[in-house]
CSV table of C-alpha atoms and ligand atoms in Angstrom, one decimal:
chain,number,residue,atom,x,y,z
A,1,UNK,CA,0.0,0.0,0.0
A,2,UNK,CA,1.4,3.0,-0.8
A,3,UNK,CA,-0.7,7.2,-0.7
A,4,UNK,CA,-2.2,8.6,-3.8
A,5,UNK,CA,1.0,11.0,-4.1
A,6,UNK,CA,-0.8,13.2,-7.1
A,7,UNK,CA,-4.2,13.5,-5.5
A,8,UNK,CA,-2.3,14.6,-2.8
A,9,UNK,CA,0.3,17.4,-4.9
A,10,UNK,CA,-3.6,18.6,-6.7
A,11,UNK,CA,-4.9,18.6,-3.5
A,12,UNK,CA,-2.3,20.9,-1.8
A,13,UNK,CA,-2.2,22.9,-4.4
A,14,UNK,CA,-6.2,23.4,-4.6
A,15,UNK,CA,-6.2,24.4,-0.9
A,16,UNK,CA,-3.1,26.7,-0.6
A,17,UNK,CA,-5.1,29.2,-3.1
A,18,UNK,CA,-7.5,29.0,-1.0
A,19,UNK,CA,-5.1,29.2,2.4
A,20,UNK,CA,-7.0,25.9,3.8
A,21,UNK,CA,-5.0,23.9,6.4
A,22,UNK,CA,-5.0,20.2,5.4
A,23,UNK,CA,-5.2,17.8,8.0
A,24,UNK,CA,-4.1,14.9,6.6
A,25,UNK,CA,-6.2,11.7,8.5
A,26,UNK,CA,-3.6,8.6,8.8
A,27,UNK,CA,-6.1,6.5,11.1
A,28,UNK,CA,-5.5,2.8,10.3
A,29,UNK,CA,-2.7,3.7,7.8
A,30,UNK,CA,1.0,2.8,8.7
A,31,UNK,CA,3.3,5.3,10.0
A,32,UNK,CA,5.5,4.4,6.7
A,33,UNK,CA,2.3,6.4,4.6
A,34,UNK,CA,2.7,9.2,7.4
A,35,UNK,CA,6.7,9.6,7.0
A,36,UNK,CA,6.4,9.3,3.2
A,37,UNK,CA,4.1,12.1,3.4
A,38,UNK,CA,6.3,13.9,6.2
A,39,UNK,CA,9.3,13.7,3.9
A,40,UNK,CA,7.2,15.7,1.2
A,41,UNK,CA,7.3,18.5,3.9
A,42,UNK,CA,3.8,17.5,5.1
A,43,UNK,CA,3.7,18.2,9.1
A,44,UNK,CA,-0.4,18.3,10.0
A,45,UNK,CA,-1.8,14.6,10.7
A,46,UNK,CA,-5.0,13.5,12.4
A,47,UNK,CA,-5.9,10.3,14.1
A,48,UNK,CA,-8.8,8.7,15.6
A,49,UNK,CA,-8.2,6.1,17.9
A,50,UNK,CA,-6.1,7.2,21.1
A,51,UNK,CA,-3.5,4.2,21.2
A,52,UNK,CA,-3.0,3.8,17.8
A,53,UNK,CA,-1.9,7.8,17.9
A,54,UNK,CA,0.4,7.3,20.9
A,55,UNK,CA,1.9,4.4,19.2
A,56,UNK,CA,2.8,6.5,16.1
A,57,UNK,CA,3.7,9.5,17.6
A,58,UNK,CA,6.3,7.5,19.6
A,59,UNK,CA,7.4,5.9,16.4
A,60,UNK,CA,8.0,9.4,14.0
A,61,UNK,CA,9.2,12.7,14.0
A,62,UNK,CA,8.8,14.9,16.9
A,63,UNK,CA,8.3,17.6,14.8
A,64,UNK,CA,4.6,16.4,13.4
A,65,UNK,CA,1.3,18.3,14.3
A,66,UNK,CA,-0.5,15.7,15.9
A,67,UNK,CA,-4.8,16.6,15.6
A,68,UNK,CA,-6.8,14.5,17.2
A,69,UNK,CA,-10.3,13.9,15.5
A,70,UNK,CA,-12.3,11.1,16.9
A,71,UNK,CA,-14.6,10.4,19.7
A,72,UNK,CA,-12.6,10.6,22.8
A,73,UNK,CA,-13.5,9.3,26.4
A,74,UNK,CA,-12.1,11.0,29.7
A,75,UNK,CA,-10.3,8.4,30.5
A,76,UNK,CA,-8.3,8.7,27.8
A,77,UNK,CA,-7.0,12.2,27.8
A,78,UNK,CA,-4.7,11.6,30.0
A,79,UNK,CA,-2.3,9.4,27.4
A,80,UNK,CA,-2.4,12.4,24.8
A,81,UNK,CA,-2.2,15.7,27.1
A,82,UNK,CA,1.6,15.9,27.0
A,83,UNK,CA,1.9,16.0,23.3
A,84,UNK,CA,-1.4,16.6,21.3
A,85,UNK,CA,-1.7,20.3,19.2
A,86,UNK,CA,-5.6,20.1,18.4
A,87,UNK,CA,-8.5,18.0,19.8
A,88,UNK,CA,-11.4,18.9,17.3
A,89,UNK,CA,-13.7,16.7,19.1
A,90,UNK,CA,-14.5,17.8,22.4
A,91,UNK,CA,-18.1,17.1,22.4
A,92,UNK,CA,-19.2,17.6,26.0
A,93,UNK,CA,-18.1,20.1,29.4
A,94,UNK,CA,-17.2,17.3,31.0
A,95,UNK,CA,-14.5,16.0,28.4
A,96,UNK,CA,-12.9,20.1,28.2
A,97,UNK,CA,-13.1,19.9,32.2
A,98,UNK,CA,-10.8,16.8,31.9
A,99,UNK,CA,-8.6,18.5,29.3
A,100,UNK,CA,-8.3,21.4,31.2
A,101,UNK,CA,-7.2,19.4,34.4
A,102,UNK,CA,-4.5,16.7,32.2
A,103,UNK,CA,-3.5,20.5,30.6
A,104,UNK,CA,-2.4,21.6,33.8
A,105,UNK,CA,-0.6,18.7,34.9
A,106,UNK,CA,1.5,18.5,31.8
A,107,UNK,CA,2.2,22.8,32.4
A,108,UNK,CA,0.6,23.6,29.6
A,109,UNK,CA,-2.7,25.1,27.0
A,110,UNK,CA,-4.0,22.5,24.8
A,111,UNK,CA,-6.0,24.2,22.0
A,112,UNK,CA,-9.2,22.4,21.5
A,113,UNK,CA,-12.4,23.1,18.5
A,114,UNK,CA,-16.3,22.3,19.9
A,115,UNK,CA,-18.0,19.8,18.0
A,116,UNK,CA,-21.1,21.0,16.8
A,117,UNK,CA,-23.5,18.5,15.7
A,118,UNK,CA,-25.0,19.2,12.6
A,119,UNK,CA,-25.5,15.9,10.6
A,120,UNK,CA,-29.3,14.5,10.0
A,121,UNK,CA,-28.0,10.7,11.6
A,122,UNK,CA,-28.3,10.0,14.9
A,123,UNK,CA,-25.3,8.0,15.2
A,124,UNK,CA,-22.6,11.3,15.1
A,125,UNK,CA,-21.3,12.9,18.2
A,126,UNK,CA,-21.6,16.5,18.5
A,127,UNK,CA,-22.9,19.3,20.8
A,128,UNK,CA,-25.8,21.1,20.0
A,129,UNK,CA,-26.1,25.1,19.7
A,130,UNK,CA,-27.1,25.2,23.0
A,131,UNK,CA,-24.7,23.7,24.8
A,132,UNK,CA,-21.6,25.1,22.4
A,133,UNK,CA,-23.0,28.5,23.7
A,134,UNK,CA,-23.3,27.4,27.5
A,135,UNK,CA,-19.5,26.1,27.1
A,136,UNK,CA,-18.4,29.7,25.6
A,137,UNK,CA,-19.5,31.5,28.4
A,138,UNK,CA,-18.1,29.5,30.9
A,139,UNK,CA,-15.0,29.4,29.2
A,140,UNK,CA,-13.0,31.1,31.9
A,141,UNK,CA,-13.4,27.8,34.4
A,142,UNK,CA,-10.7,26.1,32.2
A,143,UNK,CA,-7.5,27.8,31.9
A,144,UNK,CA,-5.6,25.6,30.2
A,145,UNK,CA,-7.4,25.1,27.0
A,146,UNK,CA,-7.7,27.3,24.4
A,147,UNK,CA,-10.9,27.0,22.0
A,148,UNK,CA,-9.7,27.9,18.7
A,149,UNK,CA,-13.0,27.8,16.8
A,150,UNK,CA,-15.8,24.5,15.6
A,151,UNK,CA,-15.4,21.4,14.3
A,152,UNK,CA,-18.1,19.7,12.4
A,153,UNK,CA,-19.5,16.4,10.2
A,154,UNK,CA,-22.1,16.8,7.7
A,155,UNK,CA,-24.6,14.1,7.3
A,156,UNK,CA,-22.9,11.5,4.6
A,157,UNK,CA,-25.3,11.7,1.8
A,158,UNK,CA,-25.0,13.0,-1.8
A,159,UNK,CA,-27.6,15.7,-1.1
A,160,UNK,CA,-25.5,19.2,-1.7
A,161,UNK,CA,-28.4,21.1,-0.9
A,162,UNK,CA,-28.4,19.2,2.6
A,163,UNK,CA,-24.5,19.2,2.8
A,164,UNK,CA,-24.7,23.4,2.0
A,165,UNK,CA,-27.1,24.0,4.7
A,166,UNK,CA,-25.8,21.6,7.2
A,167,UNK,CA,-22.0,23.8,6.7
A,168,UNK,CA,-23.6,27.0,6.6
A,169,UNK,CA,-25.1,26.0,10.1
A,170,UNK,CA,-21.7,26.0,11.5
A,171,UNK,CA,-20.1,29.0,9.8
A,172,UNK,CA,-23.4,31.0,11.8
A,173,UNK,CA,-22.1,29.6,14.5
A,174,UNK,CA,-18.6,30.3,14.1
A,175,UNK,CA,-18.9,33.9,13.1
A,176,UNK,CA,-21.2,34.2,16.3
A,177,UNK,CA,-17.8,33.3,18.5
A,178,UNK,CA,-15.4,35.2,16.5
A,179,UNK,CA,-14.6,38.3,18.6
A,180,UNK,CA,-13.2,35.5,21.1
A,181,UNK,CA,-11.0,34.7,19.1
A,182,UNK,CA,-11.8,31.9,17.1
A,183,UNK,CA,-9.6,31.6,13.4
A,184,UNK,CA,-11.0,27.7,13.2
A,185,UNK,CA,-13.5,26.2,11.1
A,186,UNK,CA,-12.7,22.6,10.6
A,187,UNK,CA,-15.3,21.1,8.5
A,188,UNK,CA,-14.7,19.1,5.1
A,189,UNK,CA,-13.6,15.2,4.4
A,190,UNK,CA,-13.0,13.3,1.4
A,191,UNK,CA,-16.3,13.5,-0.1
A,192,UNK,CA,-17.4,16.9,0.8
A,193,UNK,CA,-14.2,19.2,1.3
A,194,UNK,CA,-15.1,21.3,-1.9
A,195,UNK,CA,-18.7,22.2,-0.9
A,196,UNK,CA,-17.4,22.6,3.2
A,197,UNK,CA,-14.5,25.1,1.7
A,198,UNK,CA,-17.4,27.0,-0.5
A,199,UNK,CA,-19.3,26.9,2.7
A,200,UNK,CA,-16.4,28.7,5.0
A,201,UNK,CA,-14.3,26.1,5.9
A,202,UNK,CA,-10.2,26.9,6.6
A,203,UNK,CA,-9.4,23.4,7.6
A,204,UNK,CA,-10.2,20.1,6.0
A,205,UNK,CA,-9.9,16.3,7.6
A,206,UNK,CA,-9.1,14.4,4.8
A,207,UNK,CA,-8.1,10.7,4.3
A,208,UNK,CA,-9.0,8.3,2.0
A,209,UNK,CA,-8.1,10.3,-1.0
A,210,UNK,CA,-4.5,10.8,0.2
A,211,UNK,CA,-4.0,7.3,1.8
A,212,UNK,CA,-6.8,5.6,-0.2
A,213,UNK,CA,-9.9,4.0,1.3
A,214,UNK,CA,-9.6,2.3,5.0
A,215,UNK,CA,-11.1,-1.0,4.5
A,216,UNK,CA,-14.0,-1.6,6.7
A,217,UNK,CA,-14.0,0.3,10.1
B,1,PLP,C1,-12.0,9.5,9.2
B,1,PLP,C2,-12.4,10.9,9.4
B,1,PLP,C3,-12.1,11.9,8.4
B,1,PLP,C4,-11.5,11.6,7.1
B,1,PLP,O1,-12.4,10.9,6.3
B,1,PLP,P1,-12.1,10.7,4.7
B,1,PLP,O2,-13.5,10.4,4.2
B,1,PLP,O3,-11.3,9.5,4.7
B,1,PLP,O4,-11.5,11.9,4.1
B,1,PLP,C5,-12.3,13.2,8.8
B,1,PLP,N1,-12.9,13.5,10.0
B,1,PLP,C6,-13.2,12.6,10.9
B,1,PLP,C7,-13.8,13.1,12.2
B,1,PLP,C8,-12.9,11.3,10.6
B,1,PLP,O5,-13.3,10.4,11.6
């Protein structure tokens, strides 16, 4: 198995005219497909599952942005608090109170994005506009993190009517929190990073067309 190096050179080049931060997602992919990317001058890589990340991060270049974009449990922080640059994913207070706490304890900010839930299925993780607002204004009981701006999955259907008015959700919402200081709209995978970048996006997740499809999950 090797990555999809010229849908990777198209894609980099698509989305620095545009000045959108790629996030390239290496879940389930070797570190070998991370460092050949890495060698290309690549530095921004997001994972999913919490050990597999420690494992790699152990294994490559200390100089790799390390985003992590999956569901995570507060047990778990703990094991990527010293090291991590982005959690998109923090989808409830309780998971930012335990990142502000592991923060701490490792003497430092971690810089996190809410998850807003905007897809159509039931099965995504997410917080709802009420909730992203209560965390915002209590904001000042955790220190340690920084929230850089929203991270969002659109419903995985073809519909670009849907996918449009799902994105444009989170930019309202985005542009809301701006004066705090938010410059982070992470919305945008594989199949819909065009339409999420038309819709205000400034950093895409994407995987399978760089490292080529994952296989069942
Ligand atoms: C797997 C994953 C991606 C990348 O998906 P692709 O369709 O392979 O581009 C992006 N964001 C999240 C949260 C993911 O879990």
């Amino acid at each position: 198995m090797s990555i999809n190096l010229h849908a990777y050179k198209d894609l980099t080049e698509e989305l620095a005219q545009k000045q959108v931060i790629l996030v390239a997602v290496s879940k389930l992919k070797p570190p070998s497909d991370i460092r050949q990317l890495y060698e290309l001058g690549h530095r921004d890589f997001g994972e999913n599952y919490v050990q597999e990340l420690v494992d790699k991060k152990e294994r490559l270049p200390a100089d790799i942005n390390w985003h992590f974009i999956g569901h995570l449990q507060s047990n778990k922080v703990k094991y990527i608090a010293p090291f991590i640059n982005l959690i998109h994913s923090v989808d409830t207070g309780s998971l930012l109170r335990e990142i502000n706490k592991q923060a701490k304890k490792n003497d430092r900010i971690i810089d996190v994005l809410l998850q807003l839930y905007i897809a159509t299925e039931e099965s995504k993780f997410g917080l709802s506009e009420e909730e992203l607002t209560e965390i915002v204004s209590n904001r000042n009981l955790y220190p340690n993190v920084r929230i850089r701006g929203i991270m969002a999955m659109a419903s995985f259907s073809p519909d670009e009517n849907l996918l449009r008015e799902e994105f444009s959700k989170v930019k309202e919402a985005f542009e809301k929190h701006k004066d705090i200081g938010w410059t982070i709209l992470s919305t945008g995978m594989t199949n819909d990073y065009k339409l999420a970048i038309e819709e205000g996006s400034n950093m895409v997740r994407i995987g399978s067309l760089i490292f080529g499809n994952r296989g069942k999950e």
